[in-house]
Amino acid sequence: MGFSWYYFLGILLCIINVCRGGITSSYVRNVESSEDMPLDSDVFKAPHGYNAPQQVHITQGDDVGKGVIVSWVTVNEPGSNIVLYWKANSKIKQKAKGTVTTYKYYTYTSGYIHHCSIQNLKYNTKYYYMVGIGHTTRTFWFVTPPPVGPNVPYTFGLIGDLGQTYDSNMTLTHYEMNPTKGQTVLFVGDLSYADKYPNHDNNRWDTWGRFVERSNAYQPWIWTAGNHDVDFAPEIGEPEPFKPYTHRYPVPYKASGSTSPLWYSIKRASAYIIVLSTYSATTKYTPQYKWLEAELKKVNREETPWLIVLMHCPWYNSYDYHYMEGETMRVIYEPWFVKSKVDMVFAGHVHAYERSKRISNVDYKIINGECTPVNNPSAPVYITIGDGGNIEGLATKLTEPQPMYSAYRESSFGHAILDIKNRTHAYYSWHRNQDGFSAKADSFLFFNRYWHPVDESY
Ligand SMILES: [Fe+2]
């Protein structure tokens, strides 16, 4: 074959690649509706002992990873707000004092919800911590991240729309058993699905807290609010949005200059993580808009090469569910994402998996009608990871043909791992629940948009 034939073949392949979508997985699974685990399941059991702390969970407690917020619930009485903590190789115990709160929701009254912020920890260090001082104590541990810096490897797990079904349990187990160990979970919203029960039965927030404790007490989960976390129910006298969620899951929003726990940012190892709220006001002049506008200017890719955005509702979604729900937000913020060279955007909401190519749709004006996403090496890759396995079941209806921007899509439950290697490369993999723990159903080698801005998505 001469040069011209190679040239022709290249053009042909390019046309096929650009004009047609990627892969719609042919994987065949049993599509059955997900079923919540019954209340007497072992995953929901409360710990033994008088006033024993339950639903223990941690999240990052400052902007750089030297802080941890420890939260837990006691049910008999408030008990102590103290957390004792110590380095793994030390017997010297330190003490931090937290706060306690309760809330009411319709006829439900919460237990005593404790939050304790521990600051100025040493990087890269294993700590033990004890809660329940004075009554039944329980001890857990966590490892702080390495110092923030450009070449720091770090591994994030990705879970969304988890709920508390048998499938949710399988997703969490697969995440825990994945041989590539996630060090921190980036959770893209919709936690307990308590709102699927009559009057948003908040006991299901408690069962969810007990269910995920086995992971969340030992590694931080970075929280994003989803629609099932709004719990807006004026018809039963509950008009305050996000009431259970914000009482239970504090985040270090003030450290990033945010005025709301629903949007904030953290730095962790080599990543700058921006969390947005799809269910708060996003238009011009709103608090979230103003915060994000200023926030993107603060990102220093020489310090944190990887710019990651978390939100609940996806902007690019080729399933027949939640079609265009994220469109108003996309129209406003997408030009900023392209300008800032965001590496990747993780969302949930659609209960399936999808990965996009690097595309943007920022040239659209209502007068020119141009509204087709185009290849754009400065654009993020969009990943929908709302496949945690909640009670609403899988999203199985796909729009056909697969849009050109959709690289891979599959209706299966699972989780993903983002394994940041250095400032230029990050290895990403998606794992469906039906496979063995080490199997990858989809994978992708990310090139960093700032340090190595080659479009790797085609
Ligand atoms: Fe959702």
Coordinates of C-alpha atoms and ligand atoms in Angstrom, one line a residue:
M1 CA 0.0 0.0 0.0
G2 CA 1.4 3.4 -1.0
F3 CA 1.4 6.6 1.0
S4 CA -1.9 7.8 -0.4
W5 CA -3.6 4.6 0.7
Y6 CA -2.4 5.0 4.2
Y7 CA -3.5 8.6 4.0
F8 CA -6.9 7.6 2.8
L9 CA -7.2 4.9 5.5
G10 CA -6.3 7.4 8.1
I11 CA -8.9 9.9 7.0
L12 CA -11.5 7.1 6.9
L13 CA -10.7 5.9 10.4
C14 CA -10.7 9.5 11.6
I15 CA -14.2 10.1 10.1
I16 CA -15.5 6.9 11.6
N17 CA -14.1 7.7 15.0
V18 CA -15.3 11.3 15.1
C19 CA -18.7 10.9 13.5
R20 CA -19.8 7.8 15.4
G21 CA -20.0 7.2 19.1
G22 CA -17.8 4.9 21.0
I23 CA -18.7 1.7 22.6
T24 CA -22.1 0.7 24.0
S25 CA -21.2 -2.4 26.0
S26 CA -22.8 -5.6 25.0
Y27 CA -22.4 -7.0 28.4
V28 CA -25.5 -8.9 29.4
R29 CA -26.7 -8.9 33.0
N30 CA -29.8 -9.7 34.9
V31 CA -31.8 -6.6 35.1
E32 CA -33.8 -6.9 38.3
S33 CA -35.0 -4.1 40.4
S34 CA -32.8 -3.4 43.3
E35 CA -34.1 -4.2 46.8
D36 CA -33.2 -2.5 50.0
M37 CA -31.5 -4.7 52.6
P38 CA -33.9 -5.4 55.5
L39 CA -33.5 -3.5 58.7
D40 CA -32.3 -6.6 60.6
S41 CA -29.4 -7.1 58.1
D42 CA -26.0 -7.4 59.7
V43 CA -24.7 -4.3 57.9
F44 CA -27.2 -2.2 59.8
K45 CA -26.5 -3.6 63.3
A46 CA -25.8 -1.0 65.9
P47 CA -22.6 -1.6 68.0
H48 CA -23.0 -3.2 71.4
G49 CA -22.7 -1.3 74.6
Y50 CA -24.3 1.7 76.4
N51 CA -24.3 4.8 74.2
A52 CA -21.8 3.2 71.8
P53 CA -20.8 5.6 69.0
Q54 CA -22.3 4.5 65.7
Q55 CA -22.3 5.8 62.1
V56 CA -18.7 6.8 62.6
H57 CA -17.4 8.7 59.5
I58 CA -14.6 11.0 58.5
T59 CA -14.0 13.6 55.8
Q60 CA -11.2 16.1 55.1
G61 CA -11.2 18.8 57.6
D62 CA -9.2 21.6 56.0
D63 CA -8.0 22.8 52.6
V64 CA -4.8 20.8 52.4
G65 CA -5.4 17.4 54.1
K66 CA -3.8 18.1 57.5
G67 CA -7.3 18.2 59.1
V68 CA -10.0 15.5 59.6
I69 CA -13.6 15.9 60.7
V70 CA -14.7 12.9 62.8
S71 CA -18.5 12.4 63.1
W72 CA -20.5 9.9 65.1
V73 CA -23.9 9.4 66.6
T74 CA -24.9 8.4 70.1
V75 CA -28.4 7.3 70.9
N76 CA -28.8 7.1 74.7
E77 CA -27.4 10.4 75.8
P78 CA -25.1 13.1 74.3
G79 CA -22.0 11.7 76.0
S80 CA -18.6 13.1 75.4
N81 CA -17.6 15.3 72.5
I82 CA -13.9 14.3 72.9
V83 CA -11.9 12.5 70.3
L84 CA -8.7 10.9 71.5
Y85 CA -6.1 10.4 68.7
W86 CA -2.5 9.2 68.5
K87 CA 0.1 8.3 65.9
A88 CA 0.4 4.6 65.2
N89 CA 3.9 4.5 66.6
S90 CA 3.2 6.6 69.6
K91 CA 1.5 6.1 73.0
I92 CA 1.0 9.9 73.5
K93 CA -2.7 10.6 73.1
Q94 CA -4.0 13.9 72.0
K95 CA -7.4 15.3 72.5
A96 CA -9.8 17.3 70.4
K97 CA -13.2 18.6 71.4
G98 CA -16.2 18.6 69.1
T99 CA -19.8 19.7 69.1
V100 CA -23.1 17.9 69.3
T101 CA -26.3 18.6 67.5
T102 CA -29.7 17.0 66.9
Y103 CA -32.5 17.7 64.5
K104 CA -36.1 16.8 64.1
Y105 CA -37.7 15.8 60.8
Y106 CA -41.5 15.3 60.7
T107 CA -42.0 12.8 63.6
Y108 CA -38.4 11.7 63.7
T109 CA -35.8 12.9 66.2
S110 CA -32.2 12.3 65.4
G111 CA -29.7 10.8 67.8
Y112 CA -26.9 13.0 69.2
I113 CA -24.8 13.9 66.2
H114 CA -21.2 14.7 67.1
H115 CA -18.7 16.5 64.9
C116 CA -15.1 17.0 65.9
S117 CA -12.5 18.8 63.7
I118 CA -8.9 17.6 64.3
Q119 CA -6.3 20.0 62.8
N120 CA -2.6 20.2 62.2
L121 CA -2.0 16.5 61.8
K122 CA 1.2 15.3 60.3
Y123 CA 1.1 14.4 56.6
N124 CA 1.5 10.8 55.5
T125 CA 0.9 9.4 58.9
K126 CA -1.3 6.7 60.3
Y127 CA -3.4 7.8 63.3
Y128 CA -5.7 5.9 65.6
Y129 CA -8.7 7.6 67.0
M130 CA -11.2 6.8 69.8
V131 CA -14.7 8.0 70.3
G132 CA -17.3 7.3 73.0
I133 CA -15.1 8.4 75.8
G134 CA -16.8 7.8 79.2
H135 CA -19.1 5.1 78.0
T136 CA -18.5 2.5 75.3
T137 CA -15.4 3.4 73.4
R138 CA -14.6 2.5 69.8
T139 CA -11.3 2.9 68.1
F140 CA -10.6 3.4 64.3
W141 CA -7.7 4.6 62.2
F142 CA -7.0 6.7 59.2
V143 CA -3.9 7.7 57.2
T144 CA -3.3 11.3 56.3
P145 CA -2.4 12.2 52.7
P146 CA 1.1 13.2 51.6
P147 CA 1.8 17.0 51.4
V148 CA 0.2 18.8 48.6
G149 CA 2.5 18.8 45.6
P150 CA 2.8 18.3 41.9
N151 CA 4.2 14.8 41.7
V152 CA 2.4 13.2 44.5
P153 CA 0.7 9.9 43.6
Y154 CA -2.6 9.3 45.1
T155 CA -5.6 7.0 44.6
F156 CA -9.2 8.0 44.7
G157 CA -12.3 5.8 44.7
L158 CA -15.4 7.0 42.9
I159 CA -18.9 6.0 44.1
G160 CA -22.2 7.6 43.4
D161 CA -25.9 7.1 44.1
L162 CA -25.2 4.3 46.6
G163 CA -28.4 3.8 48.6
Q164 CA -28.7 0.7 50.8
T165 CA -29.7 -2.2 48.6
Y166 CA -28.1 -5.6 48.1
D167 CA -26.4 -4.0 45.1
S168 CA -25.2 -1.1 47.1
N169 CA -23.5 -3.6 49.4
M170 CA -21.9 -5.4 46.5
T171 CA -20.6 -2.0 45.1
L172 CA -19.0 -1.1 48.5
T173 CA -17.6 -4.6 48.9
H174 CA -16.1 -4.5 45.4
Y175 CA -14.5 -1.1 46.2
E176 CA -13.1 -2.4 49.4
M177 CA -11.7 -5.6 47.7
N178 CA -10.3 -3.8 44.6
P179 CA -6.5 -4.6 44.6
T180 CA -5.9 -1.0 43.7
K181 CA -6.7 0.4 47.0
G182 CA -8.5 3.7 47.0
Q183 CA -7.2 6.1 49.7
T184 CA -10.2 8.5 49.7
V185 CA -13.6 8.2 48.1
L186 CA -15.0 11.0 45.9
F187 CA -18.7 10.6 46.4
V188 CA -20.9 12.2 43.8
G189 CA -24.1 12.5 45.7
D190 CA -27.3 10.7 46.6
L191 CA -26.4 8.9 49.8
S192 CA -29.1 7.1 51.7
Y193 CA -32.3 7.5 49.5
A194 CA -34.2 7.9 52.8
D195 CA -36.6 10.1 50.8
K196 CA -37.9 7.0 49.0
Y197 CA -39.6 5.9 52.3
P198 CA -42.8 7.3 53.6
N199 CA -42.3 10.9 55.0
H200 CA -38.6 10.6 54.2
D201 CA -38.1 8.1 57.0
N202 CA -34.9 9.5 58.5
N203 CA -34.2 6.2 60.3
R204 CA -32.9 5.2 56.8
W205 CA -30.2 7.9 57.2
D206 CA -29.1 6.1 60.3
T207 CA -29.1 2.7 58.7
W208 CA -27.0 4.1 55.8
G209 CA -24.5 5.7 58.2
R210 CA -24.1 2.3 59.9
F211 CA -23.8 0.5 56.5
V212 CA -20.9 2.6 55.1
E213 CA -19.1 3.0 58.4
R214 CA -16.9 0.0 57.6
S215 CA -15.2 2.1 54.9
N216 CA -16.0 5.7 55.9
A217 CA -14.6 5.5 59.4
Y218 CA -11.2 4.5 58.0
Q219 CA -10.9 6.8 55.0
P220 CA -12.4 10.2 54.1
W221 CA -15.3 10.4 51.8
I222 CA -15.5 13.7 50.0
W223 CA -19.2 14.7 49.9
T224 CA -21.3 16.0 47.0
A225 CA -25.0 16.7 47.5
G226 CA -27.5 15.0 45.2
N227 CA -31.2 15.4 44.7
H228 CA -32.1 12.6 47.1
D229 CA -30.2 14.6 49.8
V230 CA -32.4 17.7 49.4
D231 CA -35.3 16.3 51.6
F232 CA -37.5 19.3 50.8
A233 CA -41.0 18.3 51.9
P234 CA -43.1 21.3 52.9
E235 CA -46.2 19.1 52.7
I236 CA -45.1 17.5 55.9
G237 CA -43.7 20.7 57.4
E238 CA -40.1 20.3 56.2
P239 CA -39.3 23.2 54.0
E240 CA -35.6 23.4 54.8
P241 CA -33.5 21.9 52.0
F242 CA -30.7 19.5 52.8
K243 CA -31.6 19.4 56.5
P244 CA -30.6 15.8 57.3
Y245 CA -27.6 15.9 54.9
T246 CA -26.0 19.1 56.4
H247 CA -26.6 18.0 60.0
R248 CA -24.9 14.7 59.4
Y249 CA -22.1 15.4 56.8
P250 CA -20.0 18.4 57.5
V251 CA -17.4 19.6 55.0
P252 CA -14.6 22.2 55.3
Y253 CA -16.3 24.7 53.1
K254 CA -15.1 27.8 54.9
A255 CA -11.5 26.9 54.2
S256 CA -12.1 27.6 50.5
G257 CA -14.0 30.8 51.1
S258 CA -17.4 29.2 50.4
T259 CA -20.5 30.4 52.2
S260 CA -22.3 27.1 51.9
P261 CA -21.4 23.4 52.6
L262 CA -23.0 22.5 49.3
W263 CA -20.1 23.9 47.2
Y264 CA -16.4 24.0 48.3
S265 CA -13.0 22.8 47.3
I266 CA -10.1 20.9 48.8
K267 CA -6.5 20.2 47.9
R268 CA -5.4 16.6 48.4
A269 CA -2.0 15.3 47.3
S270 CA -1.7 16.4 43.6
A271 CA -5.4 17.1 43.1
Y272 CA -7.5 20.2 43.4
I273 CA -11.1 19.0 43.9
I274 CA -14.0 21.4 43.3
V275 CA -17.4 20.2 44.6
L276 CA -20.5 21.9 43.1
S277 CA -24.2 21.7 43.9
T278 CA -26.5 21.0 41.0
Y279 CA -29.5 21.7 43.3
S280 CA -28.5 25.2 44.4
A281 CA -28.7 28.4 42.4
T282 CA -26.0 28.5 39.7
T283 CA -26.9 31.5 37.6
K284 CA -25.0 34.8 37.4
Y285 CA -24.8 36.8 40.6
T286 CA -25.7 33.8 42.8
P287 CA -23.3 32.8 45.7
Q288 CA -22.2 29.6 43.9
Y289 CA -21.5 31.4 40.7
K290 CA -19.4 34.1 42.4
W291 CA -17.6 31.6 44.4
L292 CA -16.7 29.4 41.4
E293 CA -15.6 32.3 39.3
A294 CA -13.1 33.3 42.0
E295 CA -12.2 29.7 42.9
L296 CA -11.0 28.7 39.4
K297 CA -8.6 31.6 39.4
K298 CA -7.0 30.3 42.6
V299 CA -6.0 26.9 41.1
N300 CA -2.3 26.6 40.7
R301 CA -1.4 23.7 38.4
E302 CA 2.2 24.0 39.3
E303 CA 1.2 22.9 42.8
T304 CA -1.9 20.7 42.1
P305 CA -1.7 19.5 38.5
W306 CA -5.0 17.6 38.6
L307 CA -8.2 19.7 38.5
I308 CA -11.2 17.6 39.2
V309 CA -14.8 18.7 39.5
L310 CA -17.6 16.7 41.3
M311 CA -21.3 17.4 40.8
H312 CA -24.4 15.3 41.0
C313 CA -26.2 15.9 37.7
P314 CA -24.2 15.1 34.5
W315 CA -23.9 17.6 31.7
Y316 CA -23.2 15.0 29.0
N317 CA -25.4 12.0 29.3
S318 CA -26.7 9.8 26.5
Y319 CA -29.1 7.7 28.6
D320 CA -32.9 8.3 28.4
Y321 CA -33.0 9.5 32.0
H322 CA -32.5 13.0 33.3
Y323 CA -32.1 14.2 29.8
M324 CA -30.8 17.8 29.7
E325 CA -31.3 18.3 33.5
G326 CA -27.8 19.7 33.7
E327 CA -28.2 21.9 30.7
T328 CA -28.7 25.3 32.4
M329 CA -25.7 24.7 34.5
R330 CA -23.6 23.5 31.6
V331 CA -24.4 26.6 29.5
I332 CA -23.2 28.9 32.3
Y333 CA -20.1 27.1 33.6
E334 CA -18.7 25.0 30.7
P335 CA -16.7 27.9 29.1
W336 CA -15.0 28.3 32.5
F337 CA -14.1 24.6 32.6
V338 CA -12.6 24.7 29.2
K339 CA -10.7 27.9 29.9
S340 CA -9.4 26.4 33.2
K341 CA -8.5 23.1 31.5
V342 CA -10.4 21.0 34.0
D343 CA -9.1 17.4 33.7
M344 CA -12.2 15.5 34.5
V345 CA -15.8 15.9 35.7
F346 CA -17.4 13.2 37.7
A347 CA -21.2 13.1 38.2
G348 CA -23.8 10.6 39.2
H349 CA -27.6 10.9 39.1
V350 CA -28.0 8.5 36.1
H351 CA -27.8 5.0 37.4
A352 CA -25.4 3.6 34.9
Y353 CA -21.9 4.3 33.7
E354 CA -20.6 6.5 30.9
R355 CA -17.3 8.1 29.8
S356 CA -17.1 10.9 27.3
K357 CA -14.4 11.9 24.9
R358 CA -12.9 15.4 25.4
I359 CA -15.6 17.5 24.0
S360 CA -17.1 20.9 24.5
N361 CA -20.2 22.8 23.4
V362 CA -19.2 26.3 24.1
D363 CA -19.8 28.0 20.8
Y364 CA -23.6 27.7 20.9
K365 CA -25.4 30.9 20.6
I366 CA -29.1 31.1 20.3
I367 CA -28.8 33.0 17.1
N368 CA -26.5 30.6 15.3
G369 CA -28.1 27.3 16.2
E370 CA -24.7 25.6 16.4
C371 CA -25.3 23.1 19.2
T372 CA -23.2 20.1 18.4
P373 CA -20.5 19.1 20.8
V374 CA -17.0 19.2 19.2
N375 CA -13.7 17.7 20.0
N376 CA -11.8 20.0 22.3
P377 CA -8.4 19.0 23.8
S378 CA -8.9 21.7 26.5
A379 CA -12.2 20.2 27.6
P380 CA -12.6 17.7 30.5
V381 CA -13.6 14.1 30.2
Y382 CA -17.1 13.7 31.6
I383 CA -17.8 10.5 33.6
T384 CA -21.1 9.4 34.9
I385 CA -20.7 7.1 37.9
G386 CA -24.2 7.0 39.3
D387 CA -24.1 3.3 39.4
G388 CA -23.8 2.6 43.1
G389 CA -26.8 0.4 43.1
N390 CA -29.7 2.2 44.9
I391 CA -33.3 1.2 45.1
E392 CA -34.4 3.0 41.9
G393 CA -32.6 0.4 39.8
L394 CA -30.5 0.6 36.7
A395 CA -30.9 3.1 33.9
T396 CA -31.2 0.8 30.9
K397 CA -32.7 3.0 28.2
L398 CA -30.1 4.5 25.9
T399 CA -30.5 7.1 23.2
E400 CA -29.5 5.8 19.8
P401 CA -27.3 6.1 18.0
Q402 CA -24.7 6.6 20.6
P403 CA -23.6 10.3 20.3
M404 CA -20.1 10.8 18.9
Y405 CA -18.9 12.3 22.2
S406 CA -19.8 9.2 24.2
A407 CA -16.7 6.9 24.4
Y408 CA -18.1 4.1 26.6
R409 CA -21.5 3.4 28.2
E410 CA -22.9 0.5 30.1
S411 CA -25.9 -0.2 32.3
S412 CA -24.2 -2.0 35.2
F413 CA -23.6 -1.2 38.8
G414 CA -20.0 -0.6 39.9
H415 CA -17.4 1.8 41.1
A416 CA -14.2 3.4 39.6
I417 CA -10.7 4.1 40.7
L418 CA -8.6 7.1 39.7
D419 CA -5.0 6.3 40.3
I420 CA -2.9 9.5 39.9
K421 CA 0.7 8.5 39.1
N422 CA 2.4 11.8 38.7
R423 CA 1.8 15.3 37.2
T424 CA 1.2 14.0 33.7
H425 CA -0.5 10.6 34.0
A426 CA -3.4 9.1 35.8
Y427 CA -4.8 5.7 35.3
Y428 CA -8.5 5.4 35.6
S429 CA -10.6 2.1 35.7
W430 CA -14.2 1.2 36.1
H431 CA -15.3 -2.0 37.7
R432 CA -18.7 -3.6 37.3
N433 CA -20.0 -5.6 40.3
Q434 CA -20.5 -8.8 38.4
D435 CA -16.7 -9.2 37.7
G436 CA -13.9 -10.4 39.9
F437 CA -12.4 -7.8 42.1
S438 CA -9.4 -7.0 39.9
A439 CA -11.3 -7.0 36.5
K440 CA -11.6 -3.7 34.7
A441 CA -14.7 -3.2 32.5
D442 CA -13.4 0.2 31.2
S443 CA -10.1 1.9 31.6
F444 CA -8.5 5.1 30.4
L445 CA -5.1 6.7 30.7
F446 CA -5.6 10.4 31.5
F447 CA -3.0 12.9 30.3
N448 CA -3.0 16.0 32.4
R449 CA -4.5 19.1 30.7
Y450 CA -1.8 21.5 32.0
W451 CA 1.3 19.4 31.8
H452 CA 0.7 17.1 28.9
P453 CA -2.3 18.5 27.0
V454 CA -2.5 15.9 24.2
D455 CA -6.0 14.7 23.4
E456 CA -5.9 11.1 24.5
S457 CA -9.6 10.5 24.2
Y458 CA -9.6 9.6 20.5
Ligands
FE1 FE -29.8 11.7 41.7

